[in-house]
mmCIF file of C-alpha atoms in Angstrom:
data_model
loop_
_atom_site.group_PDB
_atom_site.id
_atom_site.type_symbol
_atom_site.label_atom_id
_atom_site.label_comp_id
_atom_site.label_asym_id
_atom_site.label_seq_id
_atom_site.Cartn_x
_atom_site.Cartn_y
_atom_site.Cartn_z
ATOM 1 C CA UNK A 1 107.404 -84.380 139.564
ATOM 2 C CA UNK A 2 104.681 -83.289 142.091
ATOM 3 C CA UNK A 3 107.291 -84.327 145.209
ATOM 4 C CA UNK A 4 110.011 -82.767 144.156
ATOM 5 C CA UNK A 5 107.567 -79.173 143.276
ATOM 6 C CA UNK A 6 106.667 -79.726 146.931
ATOM 7 C CA UNK A 7 110.438 -79.648 148.172
ATOM 8 C CA UNK A 8 111.342 -76.977 145.627
ATOM 9 C CA UNK A 9 108.163 -74.504 146.865
ATOM 10 C CA UNK A 10 109.068 -76.163 151.016
ATOM 11 C CA UNK A 11 112.449 -74.392 150.213
ATOM 12 C CA UNK A 12 111.162 -70.897 148.798
ATOM 13 C CA UNK A 13 108.879 -70.207 151.243
ATOM 14 C CA UNK A 14 110.593 -71.375 154.297
ATOM 15 C CA UNK A 15 113.226 -68.262 154.364
ATOM 16 C CA UNK A 16 109.088 -66.235 154.273
ATOM 17 C CA UNK A 17 107.846 -68.727 157.254
ATOM 18 C CA UNK A 18 111.149 -68.306 159.544
ATOM 19 C CA UNK A 19 110.692 -64.348 159.082
ATOM 20 C CA UNK A 20 106.881 -64.680 159.947
ATOM 21 C CA UNK A 21 107.902 -67.066 162.816
ATOM 22 C CA UNK A 22 110.617 -64.926 164.713
ATOM 23 C CA UNK A 23 108.269 -61.689 164.750
ATOM 24 C CA UNK A 24 105.694 -64.008 166.359
ATOM 25 C CA UNK A 25 108.448 -64.952 169.465
ATOM 26 C CA UNK A 26 109.633 -62.370 171.969
ATOM 27 C CA UNK A 27 113.152 -62.008 172.889
ATOM 28 C CA UNK A 28 113.783 -63.434 169.488
ATOM 29 C CA UNK A 29 117.722 -64.531 169.150
ATOM 30 C CA UNK A 30 119.460 -64.858 165.584
ATOM 31 C CA UNK A 31 120.561 -67.811 166.207
ATOM 32 C CA UNK A 32 117.913 -69.222 169.015
ATOM 33 C CA UNK A 33 114.540 -68.991 167.465
ATOM 34 C CA UNK A 34 112.289 -71.804 168.808
ATOM 35 C CA UNK A 35 110.739 -73.645 165.244
ATOM 36 C CA UNK A 36 107.169 -73.162 166.027
ATOM 37 C CA UNK A 37 105.905 -69.574 168.208
ATOM 38 C CA UNK A 38 104.421 -71.311 171.151
ATOM 39 C CA UNK A 39 104.471 -68.452 173.029
ATOM 40 C CA UNK A 40 103.205 -65.801 170.249
ATOM 41 C CA UNK A 41 103.412 -62.731 171.183
ATOM 42 C CA UNK A 42 103.152 -59.542 168.998
ATOM 43 C CA UNK A 43 105.233 -56.818 170.441
ATOM 44 C CA UNK A 44 107.480 -56.766 168.120
ATOM 45 C CA UNK A 45 104.943 -56.200 165.500
ATOM 46 C CA UNK A 46 103.809 -53.125 168.104
ATOM 47 C CA UNK A 47 107.739 -51.993 168.266
ATOM 48 C CA UNK A 48 107.738 -52.368 164.874
ATOM 49 C CA UNK A 49 105.067 -49.761 163.893
ATOM 50 C CA UNK A 50 105.881 -47.120 166.762
ATOM 51 C CA UNK A 51 109.571 -47.339 165.303
ATOM 52 C CA UNK A 52 109.213 -47.253 161.869
ATOM 53 C CA UNK A 53 105.670 -46.611 160.902
ATOM 54 C CA UNK A 54 106.724 -42.951 159.336
ATOM 55 C CA UNK A 55 108.911 -44.570 157.133
ATOM 56 C CA UNK A 56 106.222 -47.101 156.160
ATOM 57 C CA UNK A 57 103.994 -43.898 155.168
ATOM 58 C CA UNK A 58 107.358 -42.312 153.594
ATOM 59 C CA UNK A 59 107.832 -45.730 151.485
ATOM 60 C CA UNK A 60 104.312 -45.614 150.633
ATOM 61 C CA UNK A 61 104.027 -42.546 149.114
ATOM 62 C CA UNK A 62 107.562 -42.630 147.140
ATOM 63 C CA UNK A 63 106.188 -45.586 145.466
ATOM 64 C CA UNK A 64 102.590 -44.942 144.639
ATOM 65 C CA UNK A 65 103.874 -41.570 143.479
ATOM 66 C CA UNK A 66 106.067 -43.095 141.481
ATOM 67 C CA UNK A 67 103.607 -45.561 139.789
ATOM 68 C CA UNK A 68 101.466 -42.314 138.869
ATOM 69 C CA UNK A 69 104.666 -40.533 137.676
ATOM 70 C CA UNK A 70 105.956 -42.980 135.124
ATOM 71 C CA UNK A 71 102.502 -44.085 134.065
ATOM 72 C CA UNK A 72 101.847 -40.202 132.856
ATOM 73 C CA UNK A 73 105.488 -40.347 131.214
ATOM 74 C CA UNK A 74 105.739 -43.423 129.840
ATOM 75 C CA UNK A 75 101.740 -44.037 128.363
ATOM 76 C CA UNK A 76 101.659 -41.652 126.113
ATOM 77 C CA UNK A 77 105.678 -41.911 125.430
ATOM 78 C CA UNK A 78 104.716 -45.728 124.423
ATOM 79 C CA UNK A 79 101.854 -44.490 122.062
ATOM 80 C CA UNK A 80 103.508 -41.613 120.338
ATOM 81 C CA UNK A 81 106.322 -44.813 119.543
ATOM 82 C CA UNK A 82 103.707 -47.145 117.892
ATOM 83 C CA UNK A 83 102.152 -44.520 116.289
ATOM 84 C CA UNK A 84 104.448 -41.628 114.967
ATOM 85 C CA UNK A 85 106.985 -43.656 113.213
ATOM 86 C CA UNK A 86 109.811 -40.973 113.016
ATOM 87 C CA UNK A 87 113.479 -41.148 112.007
ATOM 88 C CA UNK A 88 115.476 -41.870 114.536
ATOM 89 C CA UNK A 89 113.039 -43.986 116.845
ATOM 90 C CA UNK A 90 114.751 -46.799 116.593
ATOM 91 C CA UNK A 91 117.496 -45.117 117.990
ATOM 92 C CA UNK A 92 115.621 -43.809 120.610
ATOM 93 C CA UNK A 93 114.728 -47.525 121.364
ATOM 94 C CA UNK A 94 117.984 -48.645 121.833
ATOM 95 C CA UNK A 95 118.655 -46.010 124.036
ATOM 96 C CA UNK A 96 115.729 -46.884 126.666
ATOM 97 C CA UNK A 97 117.493 -50.618 126.104
ATOM 98 C CA UNK A 98 120.937 -49.167 127.294
ATOM 99 C CA UNK A 99 119.783 -47.665 130.178
ATOM 100 C CA UNK A 100 118.616 -51.034 131.270
ATOM 101 C CA UNK A 101 122.064 -52.065 131.568
ATOM 102 C CA UNK A 102 123.201 -48.956 133.741
ATOM 103 C CA UNK A 103 123.684 -50.090 137.344
ATOM 104 C CA UNK A 104 121.312 -48.284 139.820
ATOM 105 C CA UNK A 105 124.058 -46.891 141.692
ATOM 106 C CA UNK A 106 126.145 -44.875 138.828
ATOM 107 C CA UNK A 107 122.244 -43.464 137.920
ATOM 108 C CA UNK A 108 122.303 -41.961 142.307
ATOM 109 C CA UNK A 109 125.936 -40.564 142.298
ATOM 110 C CA UNK A 110 125.704 -39.024 138.929
ATOM 111 C CA UNK A 111 122.062 -37.537 140.276
ATOM 112 C CA UNK A 112 122.930 -36.045 143.370
ATOM 113 C CA UNK A 113 124.836 -33.413 142.524
ATOM 114 C CA UNK A 114 122.152 -32.347 140.169
ATOM 115 C CA UNK A 115 119.411 -32.835 143.194
ATOM 116 C CA UNK A 116 121.992 -31.357 145.400
ATOM 117 C CA UNK A 117 121.553 -28.155 143.044
ATOM 118 C CA UNK A 118 118.050 -28.155 142.570
ATOM 119 C CA UNK A 119 117.177 -28.371 147.009
ATOM 120 C CA UNK A 120 116.244 -32.675 146.057
ATOM 121 C CA UNK A 121 118.358 -34.549 148.722
ATOM 122 C CA UNK A 122 116.720 -35.372 151.834
ATOM 123 C CA UNK A 123 113.297 -34.730 149.982
ATOM 124 C CA UNK A 124 110.225 -36.941 149.388
ATOM 125 C CA UNK A 125 110.096 -35.398 145.612
ATOM 126 C CA UNK A 126 113.175 -36.258 145.054
ATOM 127 C CA UNK A 127 113.297 -39.893 145.986
ATOM 128 C CA UNK A 128 110.057 -40.017 143.742
ATOM 129 C CA UNK A 129 111.856 -38.315 140.680
ATOM 130 C CA UNK A 130 114.909 -40.883 140.750
ATOM 131 C CA UNK A 131 112.966 -44.087 141.171
ATOM 132 C CA UNK A 132 111.058 -42.707 138.233
ATOM 133 C CA UNK A 133 113.879 -42.025 136.101
ATOM 134 C CA UNK A 134 114.842 -45.378 136.662
ATOM 135 C CA UNK A 135 111.361 -46.855 136.011
ATOM 136 C CA UNK A 136 110.619 -45.088 133.061
ATOM 137 C CA UNK A 137 112.581 -46.822 130.324
ATOM 138 C CA UNK A 138 111.140 -50.363 131.418
ATOM 139 C CA UNK A 139 108.032 -49.423 131.656
ATOM 140 C CA UNK A 140 107.717 -47.629 127.886
ATOM 141 C CA UNK A 141 109.665 -50.891 126.471
ATOM 142 C CA UNK A 142 106.610 -52.950 128.111
ATOM 143 C CA UNK A 143 103.682 -50.663 127.191
ATOM 144 C CA UNK A 144 105.085 -50.534 123.974
ATOM 145 C CA UNK A 145 105.303 -53.962 123.086
ATOM 146 C CA UNK A 146 101.505 -54.300 123.788
ATOM 147 C CA UNK A 147 100.809 -51.327 121.895
ATOM 148 C CA UNK A 148 101.984 -52.146 118.587
ATOM 149 C CA UNK A 149 99.489 -55.908 118.680
ATOM 150 C CA UNK A 150 96.536 -53.412 118.693
ATOM 151 C CA UNK A 151 95.215 -52.733 115.188
ATOM 152 C CA UNK A 152 95.893 -49.580 113.838
ATOM 153 C CA UNK A 153 92.413 -50.106 112.332
ATOM 154 C CA UNK A 154 90.897 -48.924 115.889
ATOM 155 C CA UNK A 155 92.937 -45.911 116.048
ATOM 156 C CA UNK A 156 91.541 -44.716 112.313
ATOM 157 C CA UNK A 157 88.258 -45.278 112.862
ATOM 158 C CA UNK A 158 88.247 -43.388 115.934
ATOM 159 C CA UNK A 159 89.757 -40.504 113.792
ATOM 160 C CA UNK A 160 86.778 -41.146 111.156
ATOM 161 C CA UNK A 161 84.640 -40.293 113.336
ATOM 162 C CA UNK A 162 85.832 -37.171 114.334
ATOM 163 C CA UNK A 163 88.537 -38.452 116.954
ATOM 164 C CA UNK A 164 91.849 -36.641 117.565
ATOM 165 C CA UNK A 165 94.884 -38.258 118.257
ATOM 166 C CA UNK A 166 94.748 -37.397 122.035
ATOM 167 C CA UNK A 167 91.138 -38.600 122.379
ATOM 168 C CA UNK A 168 91.891 -41.592 120.212
ATOM 169 C CA UNK A 169 94.759 -42.815 122.768
ATOM 170 C CA UNK A 170 92.349 -41.921 125.744
ATOM 171 C CA UNK A 171 89.124 -43.341 124.960
ATOM 172 C CA UNK A 172 90.476 -46.423 122.627
ATOM 173 C CA UNK A 173 94.429 -46.728 123.566
ATOM 174 C CA UNK A 174 94.653 -47.440 126.965
ATOM 175 C CA UNK A 175 91.537 -49.216 127.898
ATOM 176 C CA UNK A 176 92.500 -51.832 125.363
ATOM 177 C CA UNK A 177 96.062 -51.630 127.007
ATOM 178 C CA UNK A 178 94.633 -51.275 130.440
ATOM 179 C CA UNK A 179 96.675 -54.693 131.397
ATOM 180 C CA UNK A 180 99.867 -53.907 130.164
ATOM 181 C CA UNK A 181 99.399 -50.647 132.092
ATOM 182 C CA UNK A 182 98.759 -52.770 135.179
ATOM 183 C CA UNK A 183 101.661 -54.910 134.732
ATOM 184 C CA UNK A 184 104.420 -52.071 134.275
ATOM 185 C CA UNK A 185 102.854 -50.265 137.185
ATOM 186 C CA UNK A 186 103.136 -53.518 139.693
ATOM 187 C CA UNK A 187 106.534 -53.844 138.826
ATOM 188 C CA UNK A 188 107.552 -50.117 138.895
ATOM 189 C CA UNK A 189 105.846 -49.433 142.576
ATOM 190 C CA UNK A 190 107.640 -53.348 143.072
ATOM 191 C CA UNK A 191 110.862 -51.465 142.193
ATOM 192 C CA UNK A 192 110.647 -47.829 144.253
ATOM 193 C CA UNK A 193 109.195 -50.134 147.141
ATOM 194 C CA UNK A 194 112.213 -51.953 147.360
ATOM 195 C CA UNK A 195 114.730 -49.439 146.403
ATOM 196 C CA UNK A 196 117.898 -49.330 148.892
ATOM 197 C CA UNK A 197 120.376 -46.896 146.880
ATOM 198 C CA UNK A 198 118.334 -44.489 146.010
ATOM 199 C CA UNK A 199 117.429 -44.267 149.357
ATOM 200 C CA UNK A 200 121.216 -44.665 149.959
ATOM 201 C CA UNK A 201 122.166 -41.695 148.196
ATOM 202 C CA UNK A 202 120.029 -39.331 148.787
ATOM 203 C CA UNK A 203 118.912 -39.238 152.388
ATOM 204 C CA UNK A 204 120.165 -38.886 154.770
ATOM 205 C CA UNK A 205 118.263 -38.299 157.730
ATOM 206 C CA UNK A 206 115.337 -39.531 159.471
ATOM 207 C CA UNK A 207 112.776 -37.428 159.046
ATOM 208 C CA UNK A 208 112.493 -38.906 155.026
ATOM 209 C CA UNK A 209 113.976 -42.244 155.667
ATOM 210 C CA UNK A 210 112.190 -45.402 153.518
ATOM 211 C CA UNK A 211 111.202 -49.015 155.063
ATOM 212 C CA UNK A 212 114.339 -50.425 153.385
ATOM 213 C CA UNK A 213 116.645 -47.921 154.474
ATOM 214 C CA UNK A 214 114.749 -47.874 157.826
ATOM 215 C CA UNK A 215 114.919 -51.925 158.639
ATOM 216 C CA UNK A 216 119.035 -51.475 157.697
ATOM 217 C CA UNK A 217 119.432 -49.073 160.520
ATOM 218 C CA UNK A 218 117.572 -51.601 162.297
ATOM 219 C CA UNK A 219 119.147 -54.335 162.413
ATOM 220 C CA UNK A 220 122.276 -52.574 164.353
ATOM 221 C CA UNK A 221 120.219 -51.749 167.047
ATOM 222 C CA UNK A 222 118.260 -54.746 167.326
ATOM 223 C CA UNK A 223 121.046 -57.720 167.453
ATOM 224 C CA UNK A 224 120.173 -59.475 170.248
ATOM 225 C CA UNK A 225 116.416 -58.734 170.061
ATOM 226 C CA UNK A 226 115.212 -59.943 166.251
ATOM 227 C CA UNK A 227 111.029 -60.179 166.793
ATOM 228 C CA UNK A 228 110.602 -56.066 165.999
ATOM 229 C CA UNK A 229 113.089 -56.119 163.209
ATOM 230 C CA UNK A 230 111.881 -59.650 161.551
ATOM 231 C CA UNK A 231 107.990 -57.624 163.021
ATOM 232 C CA UNK A 232 109.265 -54.567 160.233
ATOM 233 C CA UNK A 233 110.674 -56.797 157.437
ATOM 234 C CA UNK A 234 106.584 -58.510 157.618
ATOM 235 C CA UNK A 235 104.997 -55.209 157.564
ATOM 236 C CA UNK A 236 107.147 -54.281 155.020
ATOM 237 C CA UNK A 237 106.191 -57.320 152.766
ATOM 238 C CA UNK A 238 102.155 -56.674 153.146
ATOM 239 C CA UNK A 239 101.901 -54.070 150.475
ATOM 240 C CA UNK A 240 103.633 -55.906 147.313
ATOM 241 C CA UNK A 241 102.283 -59.279 148.716
ATOM 242 C CA UNK A 242 98.664 -57.633 148.507
ATOM 243 C CA UNK A 243 99.576 -55.905 144.896
ATOM 244 C CA UNK A 244 101.092 -59.039 143.653
ATOM 245 C CA UNK A 245 97.583 -60.735 144.341
ATOM 246 C CA UNK A 246 95.226 -57.885 142.930
ATOM 247 C CA UNK A 247 97.486 -57.919 139.950
ATOM 248 C CA UNK A 248 97.930 -61.259 139.177
ATOM 249 C CA UNK A 249 95.064 -62.074 137.093
ATOM 250 C CA UNK A 250 95.963 -58.505 134.677
ATOM 251 C CA UNK A 251 99.442 -59.955 134.060
ATOM 252 C CA UNK A 252 98.214 -63.198 132.676
ATOM 253 C CA UNK A 253 95.448 -61.482 130.235
ATOM 254 C CA UNK A 254 98.062 -59.675 129.313
ATOM 255 C CA UNK A 255 100.181 -62.163 128.588
ATOM 256 C CA UNK A 256 97.450 -64.458 127.053
ATOM 257 C CA UNK A 257 96.126 -61.423 124.881
ATOM 258 C CA UNK A 258 99.461 -61.191 123.568
ATOM 259 C CA UNK A 259 100.227 -65.054 122.740
ATOM 260 C CA UNK A 260 96.715 -64.330 120.527
ATOM 261 C CA UNK A 261 97.753 -61.401 119.283
#
């Protein structure tokens, strides 16, 4: 079983290795890349940073802005659904679930005329709002599931001591729900960072172009030399990889905590 696991792991990691290997070889072709980078060079990375640096920064701003705006909306919304059980809340949750089944392309096409009338086409705020609209339902469902396991006695004890709903939410519920909030932030960041359809639909200028769309346009201009393309792909993978490493313990803690509760 261990040997079988190693084989499966090698198969899954090989594309990542080949991407890194191709990025270190000068004049790397699509099918003529050496298996090992004996004459490694960082020229592809220098070219990628020079030509795709602005796209990298745009993606970072969009992803971080999406995370902040999504959590600002989703966290109190999740708390409200758990704490204040009103008529129609079940229908609202059903609507949230249904929105997860709608293809992103449909949402992007629907947002285009709205954003065009609001002058949000070809703008970073437009991309942030679009990705936030797609990320809020999942974040609400995820955080609500964790907050629903928090004993109501904790909030009630805080309110007996004089705290209002807002104070109890900020001082009690949010710290306890840290693992769920970090998990929601992680998935929101990964979704916004890897977004392609919103960028393709809502932008058309090189001034506002995320790294995913930049790689897409970059390939046609580098069909003979893939080192810069692969270097761009490696650089685009770094933030997501670092975030996964950083947030891994929070995700694991949230899973274990939810199981215990």
